[in-house]
CSV table of C-alpha atoms in Angstrom, one decimal:
chain,number,residue,atom,x,y,z
K,1,MET,CA,67.9,90.8,136.4
K,2,SER,CA,68.7,91.4,132.7
K,3,GLN,CA,71.1,89.6,130.4
K,4,GLU,CA,74.5,91.3,130.1
K,5,THR,CA,77.0,91.3,127.2
K,6,ALA,CA,80.0,90.8,129.6
K,7,ALA,CA,81.3,87.3,129.9
K,8,ALA,CA,80.3,85.4,133.0
K,9,PHE,CA,82.8,84.5,135.7
K,10,ASP,CA,84.1,80.9,135.9
K,11,VAL,CA,82.6,79.5,139.0
K,12,VAL,CA,82.9,76.3,141.1
K,13,ARG,CA,79.8,74.1,140.6
K,14,ALA,CA,79.4,70.8,142.6
K,15,ASP,CA,76.4,68.6,143.2
K,16,GLY,CA,74.0,70.1,145.8
K,17,ARG,CA,75.8,73.4,145.9
K,18,PRO,CA,75.1,76.8,144.2
K,19,ALA,CA,77.6,78.5,141.9
K,20,VAL,CA,80.5,79.8,144.1
K,21,LEU,CA,82.9,82.5,142.9
K,22,GLU,CA,86.1,82.5,144.9
K,23,LEU,CA,87.8,85.9,144.8
K,24,PRO,CA,91.5,86.6,145.2
K,25,GLY,CA,92.7,87.9,148.6
K,26,ASP,CA,92.9,91.6,147.6
K,27,ALA,CA,89.2,91.8,146.5
K,28,GLY,CA,88.0,92.4,150.1
K,29,SER,CA,90.2,95.5,150.5
K,30,ASP,CA,87.6,97.6,148.7
K,31,PRO,CA,84.4,95.7,148.1
K,32,VAL,CA,82.6,98.6,146.6
K,33,ALA,CA,85.3,99.3,144.0
K,34,TRP,CA,85.5,95.6,143.2
K,35,ALA,CA,81.7,95.4,142.7
K,36,THR,CA,81.7,98.5,140.5
K,37,ALA,CA,84.4,97.2,138.3
K,38,HIS,CA,82.8,93.7,137.9
K,39,ARG,CA,79.1,94.6,137.8
K,40,ASP,CA,78.5,93.3,134.3
K,41,ALA,CA,80.3,90.1,134.8
K,42,LEU,CA,78.5,89.4,138.1
K,43,ARG,CA,75.1,90.1,136.5
K,44,ALA,CA,76.0,87.8,133.6
K,45,THR,CA,77.0,85.1,136.0
K,46,VAL,CA,73.7,85.3,137.9
K,47,ALA,CA,71.9,85.3,134.5
K,48,GLU,CA,73.6,82.0,133.7
K,49,HIS,CA,73.3,80.2,137.0
K,50,GLY,CA,70.3,81.9,138.7
K,51,ALA,CA,72.3,82.6,141.8
K,52,VAL,CA,76.0,83.0,142.8
K,53,LEU,CA,77.8,83.0,146.1
K,54,VAL,CA,80.7,85.5,146.0
K,55,ARG,CA,83.3,84.5,148.6
K,56,GLY,CA,86.2,86.7,149.6
K,57,LEU,CA,84.5,90.1,149.2
K,58,GLY,CA,84.9,90.8,152.9
K,59,LEU,CA,81.6,92.5,153.6
K,60,GLY,CA,81.6,93.5,157.3
K,61,ASP,CA,79.0,96.2,157.8
K,62,ALA,CA,75.5,97.1,156.6
K,63,GLY,CA,76.7,100.5,155.2
K,64,THR,CA,79.2,98.8,152.9
K,65,VAL,CA,76.5,96.3,151.8
K,66,GLY,CA,74.2,99.2,150.9
K,67,ARG,CA,76.9,100.8,148.7
K,68,VAL,CA,77.6,97.5,147.0
K,69,GLY,CA,73.9,97.0,146.4
K,70,ARG,CA,73.6,100.4,144.8
K,71,GLU,CA,76.4,99.6,142.4
K,72,LEU,CA,75.1,96.1,141.5
K,73,LEU,CA,71.3,96.8,141.3
K,74,GLY,CA,69.5,99.1,138.9
K,75,THR,CA,67.1,100.3,141.6
K,76,VAL,CA,67.1,99.5,145.3
K,77,MET,CA,63.6,98.9,146.7
K,78,THR,CA,61.7,99.7,149.8
K,79,GLU,CA,59.9,96.6,151.1
K,80,ARG,CA,56.1,96.6,151.2
K,81,GLU,CA,53.7,93.8,152.1
K,82,GLY,CA,56.4,91.8,153.9
K,83,PHE,CA,55.2,88.8,155.9
K,84,ALA,CA,57.7,89.1,158.8
K,85,THR,CA,59.4,91.9,160.7
K,86,ARG,CA,62.7,93.3,159.5
K,87,GLN,CA,65.0,95.9,160.9
K,88,VAL,CA,66.5,98.7,158.8
K,89,LEU,CA,70.3,98.3,159.1
K,90,ALA,CA,71.3,101.1,156.7
K,91,ASP,CA,69.9,103.0,153.8
K,92,GLY,CA,68.2,100.4,151.6
K,93,VAL,CA,69.5,97.5,153.7
K,94,TYR,CA,67.4,95.3,155.9
K,95,SER,CA,67.9,92.5,158.4
K,96,SER,CA,66.8,89.1,157.3
K,97,SER,CA,63.2,88.3,158.3
K,98,GLU,CA,62.7,87.7,162.0
K,99,TRP,CA,61.8,84.1,162.4
K,100,PRO,CA,62.3,81.6,165.2
K,101,VAL,CA,65.9,80.3,165.0
K,102,ASP,CA,64.8,76.7,165.6
K,103,GLN,CA,62.3,76.8,162.8
K,104,PRO,CA,63.2,76.7,159.1
K,105,MET,CA,61.8,79.2,156.6
K,106,CYS,CA,60.7,77.1,153.7
K,107,MET,CA,61.4,77.8,150.0
K,108,HIS,CA,59.8,80.9,148.6
K,109,HIS,CA,60.2,83.7,146.1
K,110,GLU,CA,60.4,87.1,147.8
K,111,LEU,CA,57.1,89.0,147.7
K,112,SER,CA,55.8,86.7,145.0
K,113,TYR,CA,52.2,87.5,146.0
K,114,ALA,CA,52.7,91.2,145.3
K,115,ARG,CA,52.4,93.0,141.9
K,116,GLU,CA,55.8,94.5,142.2
K,117,VAL,CA,58.5,92.1,143.2
K,118,PRO,CA,62.3,92.4,143.5
K,119,GLY,CA,64.0,90.9,140.4
K,120,THR,CA,67.3,90.6,142.4
K,121,LEU,CA,68.1,89.8,146.0
K,122,LEU,CA,71.4,90.4,147.8
K,123,PHE,CA,72.2,88.5,151.0
K,124,ALA,CA,75.4,89.5,152.8
K,125,CYS,CA,76.7,87.5,155.7
K,126,LEU,CA,78.0,89.9,158.4
K,127,THR,CA,78.1,87.2,161.1
K,128,ALA,CA,78.0,83.5,160.3
K,129,PRO,CA,76.2,81.1,162.7
K,130,ASP,CA,77.9,78.4,164.7
K,131,SER,CA,75.9,75.8,162.8
K,132,GLY,CA,73.0,75.7,160.3
K,133,GLY,CA,71.4,78.9,159.0
K,134,VAL,CA,72.1,78.1,155.3
K,135,THR,CA,70.2,80.2,152.8
K,136,GLY,CA,69.4,77.5,150.3
K,137,VAL,CA,68.3,78.2,146.7
K,138,SER,CA,66.2,76.2,144.3
K,139,ASP,CA,65.6,76.6,140.6
K,140,SER,CA,61.9,77.2,139.8
K,141,HIS,CA,62.2,75.7,136.4
K,142,ASP,CA,63.4,72.4,137.9
K,143,VAL,CA,60.7,72.5,140.6
K,144,LEU,CA,57.9,73.1,138.1
K,145,ALA,CA,59.0,70.1,136.0
K,146,ALA,CA,59.1,67.9,139.1
K,147,LEU,CA,55.8,68.7,140.6
K,148,PRO,CA,52.7,66.5,139.9
K,149,ALA,CA,51.2,67.7,136.6
K,150,GLU,CA,47.7,67.7,137.9
K,151,LEU,CA,48.6,69.9,140.8
K,152,VAL,CA,50.4,72.4,138.5
K,153,ALA,CA,47.4,72.4,136.1
K,154,ARG,CA,45.0,73.3,139.0
K,155,PHE,CA,47.1,76.2,140.2
K,156,GLU,CA,47.7,77.4,136.6
K,157,THR,CA,43.9,77.4,136.1
K,158,GLU,CA,42.9,78.9,139.5
K,159,GLY,CA,46.0,80.8,140.7
K,160,TRP,CA,46.5,81.0,144.4
K,161,LEU,CA,45.0,83.1,147.2
K,162,LEU,CA,46.8,84.6,150.2
K,163,ASP,CA,44.7,85.6,153.2
K,164,ARG,CA,46.3,87.9,155.7
K,165,ASN,CA,45.2,89.3,159.1
K,166,TYR,CA,46.8,92.4,160.5
K,167,THR,CA,46.6,92.7,164.3
K,168,ASP,CA,48.4,94.6,167.0
K,169,THR,CA,49.8,91.4,168.5
K,170,VAL,CA,51.0,89.1,165.7
K,171,GLY,CA,52.8,89.7,162.4
K,172,VAL,CA,53.8,92.8,160.5
K,173,GLY,CA,52.2,96.2,161.3
K,174,LEU,CA,50.2,98.3,158.9
K,175,THR,CA,52.9,100.9,158.4
K,176,ALA,CA,55.6,98.4,157.6
K,177,SER,CA,53.3,96.7,155.1
K,178,PHE,CA,51.6,99.6,153.4
K,179,GLY,CA,53.7,102.6,154.4
K,180,THR,CA,50.9,104.2,156.4
K,181,GLU,CA,48.3,103.5,159.0
K,182,ASP,CA,45.7,105.8,157.4
K,183,ARG,CA,42.7,103.7,156.4
K,184,ALA,CA,42.1,105.7,153.2
K,185,GLY,CA,45.7,105.3,152.2
K,186,ILE,CA,45.7,101.6,152.9
K,187,GLU,CA,42.4,101.2,150.9
K,188,ALA,CA,43.9,103.1,148.0
K,189,TYR,CA,47.1,101.0,148.1
K,190,CYS,CA,45.0,97.8,148.0
K,191,ALA,CA,42.7,98.9,145.3
K,192,ALA,CA,45.6,99.8,143.0
K,193,ARG,CA,46.9,96.3,143.4
K,194,GLY,CA,43.8,94.2,143.3
K,195,ILE,CA,43.9,93.4,147.1
K,196,GLU,CA,40.5,92.9,148.8
K,197,CYS,CA,40.6,94.6,152.2
K,198,THR,CA,38.0,94.4,155.0
K,199,TRP,CA,38.2,96.2,158.3
K,200,GLN,CA,37.1,94.2,161.3
K,201,SER,CA,34.9,95.6,164.1
K,202,ASN,CA,38.0,95.6,166.4
K,203,GLY,CA,40.0,97.6,164.0
K,204,ASP,CA,42.0,94.7,162.6
K,205,LEU,CA,42.5,94.4,158.8
K,206,HIS,CA,41.8,91.3,156.7
K,207,THR,CA,43.1,91.2,153.1
K,208,ARG,CA,42.9,88.6,150.3
K,209,GLN,CA,44.9,88.7,147.1
K,210,ARG,CA,45.0,86.3,144.1
K,211,SER,CA,48.3,85.7,142.2
K,212,ALA,CA,49.5,83.5,139.5
K,213,ALA,CA,51.5,80.4,140.6
K,214,VAL,CA,53.6,80.0,137.5
K,215,LEU,CA,55.7,82.8,135.9
K,216,ASN,CA,57.3,83.1,132.5
K,217,HIS,CA,60.7,84.6,133.2
K,218,PRO,CA,60.7,88.1,131.6
K,219,VAL,CA,64.2,87.7,130.1
K,220,THR,CA,64.4,84.0,129.2
K,221,GLY,CA,60.7,83.2,128.8
K,222,ARG,CA,61.1,79.9,130.7
K,223,ARG,CA,58.2,78.8,132.9
K,224,GLY,CA,58.9,78.5,136.7
K,225,TRP,CA,57.0,77.7,139.9
K,226,PHE,CA,56.9,81.2,141.3
K,227,ASN,CA,54.9,81.7,144.5
K,228,GLN,CA,54.8,81.2,148.3
K,229,ILE,CA,52.0,78.7,148.4
K,230,ALA,CA,53.7,76.2,150.7
K,231,PHE,CA,55.6,78.6,152.9
K,232,LEU,CA,52.6,80.8,153.7
K,233,ASN,CA,50.3,77.9,154.5
K,234,GLU,CA,49.2,76.8,157.9
K,235,TRP,CA,50.6,73.3,157.4
K,236,THR,CA,54.1,74.6,157.1
K,237,LEU,CA,53.8,76.2,160.6
K,238,ASP,CA,55.2,74.3,163.6
K,239,PRO,CA,52.2,72.3,164.9
K,240,MET,CA,52.3,73.8,168.4
K,241,ILE,CA,52.5,77.3,166.9
K,242,ARG,CA,49.6,76.6,164.5
K,243,GLU,CA,47.4,75.2,167.2
K,244,TYR,CA,48.1,78.2,169.5
K,245,LEU,CA,47.3,80.7,166.7
K,246,LYS,CA,44.1,78.9,165.9
K,247,PHE,CA,43.1,78.8,169.5
K,248,GLU,CA,43.9,82.5,169.9
K,249,PHE,CA,42.5,83.8,166.6
K,250,GLY,CA,40.3,81.1,165.1
K,251,ASP,CA,40.6,79.1,162.0
K,252,ASP,CA,40.3,82.2,159.7
K,253,GLY,CA,42.4,84.4,161.9
K,254,LEU,CA,45.9,83.2,161.2
K,255,PRO,CA,48.4,86.0,160.3
K,256,PHE,CA,48.7,84.4,156.8
K,257,ASN,CA,47.3,81.4,155.0
K,258,SER,CA,47.4,80.3,151.4
K,259,ARG,CA,44.6,78.6,149.4
K,260,PHE,CA,43.7,77.4,146.0
K,261,GLY,CA,42.7,80.2,143.8
K,262,GLY,CA,39.1,79.1,143.9
K,263,GLY,CA,39.1,79.5,147.7
K,264,ALA,CA,39.4,75.9,148.7
K,265,ALA,CA,41.7,75.0,151.6
K,266,LEU,CA,45.0,73.2,150.9
K,267,ASP,CA,45.3,69.7,152.3
K,268,GLU,CA,48.5,68.9,154.2
K,269,ASP,CA,49.5,66.5,151.5
K,270,VAL,CA,49.7,69.3,148.9
K,271,VAL,CA,52.0,71.4,151.1
K,272,LEU,CA,54.2,68.3,151.9
K,273,THR,CA,54.4,67.5,148.2
K,274,ILE,CA,55.6,71.0,147.3
K,275,ASN,CA,58.1,71.1,150.1
K,276,ALA,CA,59.5,67.6,149.3
K,277,VAL,CA,60.1,68.7,145.7
K,278,TYR,CA,61.9,71.8,146.9
K,279,GLU,CA,64.0,69.7,149.2
K,280,LYS,CA,65.2,67.5,146.3
K,281,HIS,CA,66.2,70.6,144.4
K,282,THR,CA,67.8,72.6,147.1
K,283,LEU,CA,71.4,73.9,146.7
K,284,ARG,CA,73.3,74.7,149.9
K,285,GLU,CA,76.5,76.3,150.9
K,286,PRO,CA,77.3,77.2,154.5
K,287,TRP,CA,77.8,80.9,155.2
K,288,ARG,CA,81.2,82.4,155.9
K,289,ALA,CA,81.5,85.9,157.2
K,290,GLY,CA,81.8,88.4,154.4
K,291,ASP,CA,80.0,86.3,151.8
K,292,LEU,CA,77.6,87.8,149.3
K,293,LEU,CA,74.8,85.7,147.7
K,294,ILE,CA,73.2,87.3,144.6
K,295,VAL,CA,69.9,85.7,143.6
K,296,ASP,CA,67.6,86.1,140.6
K,297,ASN,CA,64.4,86.2,142.6
K,298,LEU,CA,62.2,85.4,139.5
K,299,ARG,CA,64.1,82.2,138.8
K,300,MET,CA,65.4,81.0,142.2
K,301,ALA,CA,63.4,80.4,145.4
K,302,HIS,CA,65.3,80.7,148.6
K,303,SER,CA,65.0,79.3,152.2
K,304,ARG,CA,66.6,79.7,155.6
K,305,GLU,CA,67.5,76.7,157.7
K,306,ALA,CA,67.4,76.5,161.5
K,307,TYR,CA,70.6,77.5,163.2
K,308,GLU,CA,72.6,77.9,166.4
K,309,GLY,CA,74.6,80.9,167.5
K,310,GLU,CA,74.5,84.4,166.4
K,311,ARG,CA,73.6,85.0,162.7
K,312,GLU,CA,73.4,88.4,160.9
K,313,ILE,CA,72.5,88.5,157.3
K,314,ALA,CA,72.0,91.9,155.6
K,315,VAL,CA,69.5,92.0,152.7
K,316,VAL,CA,69.0,94.3,149.8
K,317,LEU,CA,66.0,94.1,147.4
K,318,GLY,CA,66.3,95.5,144.0
K,319,ASP,CA,65.5,95.6,140.2
K,320,PRO,CA,61.7,95.8,140.7
K,321,VAL,CA,59.6,93.9,138.2
K,322,THR,CA,55.8,94.2,137.8
K,323,VAL,CA,54.4,90.7,137.5
K,324,PRO,CA,51.0,89.9,136.0
K,325,ALA,CA,48.1,89.0,138.3
K,326,HIS,CA,46.3,85.8,137.7
K,327,SER,CA,43.6,86.4,135.1
């Protein structure tokens, strides 16, 4: 998300909470018109704080979310290489990633293993859960500064690897990930993005890709911890799920698993350390129906907490940015 010349909104900031923008009662009567009129100020607010929760916009359906997204974002993206299934709710609008409701989704930057990543994320709450289900955010600059220096140095030197296995039974299908099931098309997609791909004898696909773990923000130049090392690692999985998947598919057959860039496995302590730092720097605000959370994906990681009750969050990915591969 680029810097804007418009003045940022005055927002409410409190310890442990993201920036919250409380709108007057009439803003929700026409969310699209309001977003159009205040686009520059909203973008300036996100540039200042990294993320802002807009409350009072009254978003109630995916179609309206899509129209708001097209007003606020330079370009709306089609997701590729996602790690969990989503449903298409409207043009350019997805459901949140399908994940067990009793299991948290740890902090991560969306598609941070890919070469083209969304610069901006929109999360709209169509139905708020009875409890839990917060989409937390965490500033990558603060996280980087708080991580052990020797761990950061190793990842800066080596980068990180993501191994993925595509099967008919677990994870995201080939079409959702690559836009096609054609082998030649998939191989061309991977070759263009530096992804190693190997077809197994049973027709399954294994891929491996190396990415940088630290990103210089393209607008501010500030360094941040930008990756999915902890989230996409076996030690973050629920122990029972991890053991079942290993029993079913073998140690190297997990749907996804992260490694040091040199290929070495991550110890559980490494993953626990990263997640503990994220926890100390997580900002939370419980969802209310109609809320809109705008996130600078290059600066702010996000998570999803376990929840009870029905929860529907509509997601728009936009402002694509090409990030450098680890050299």
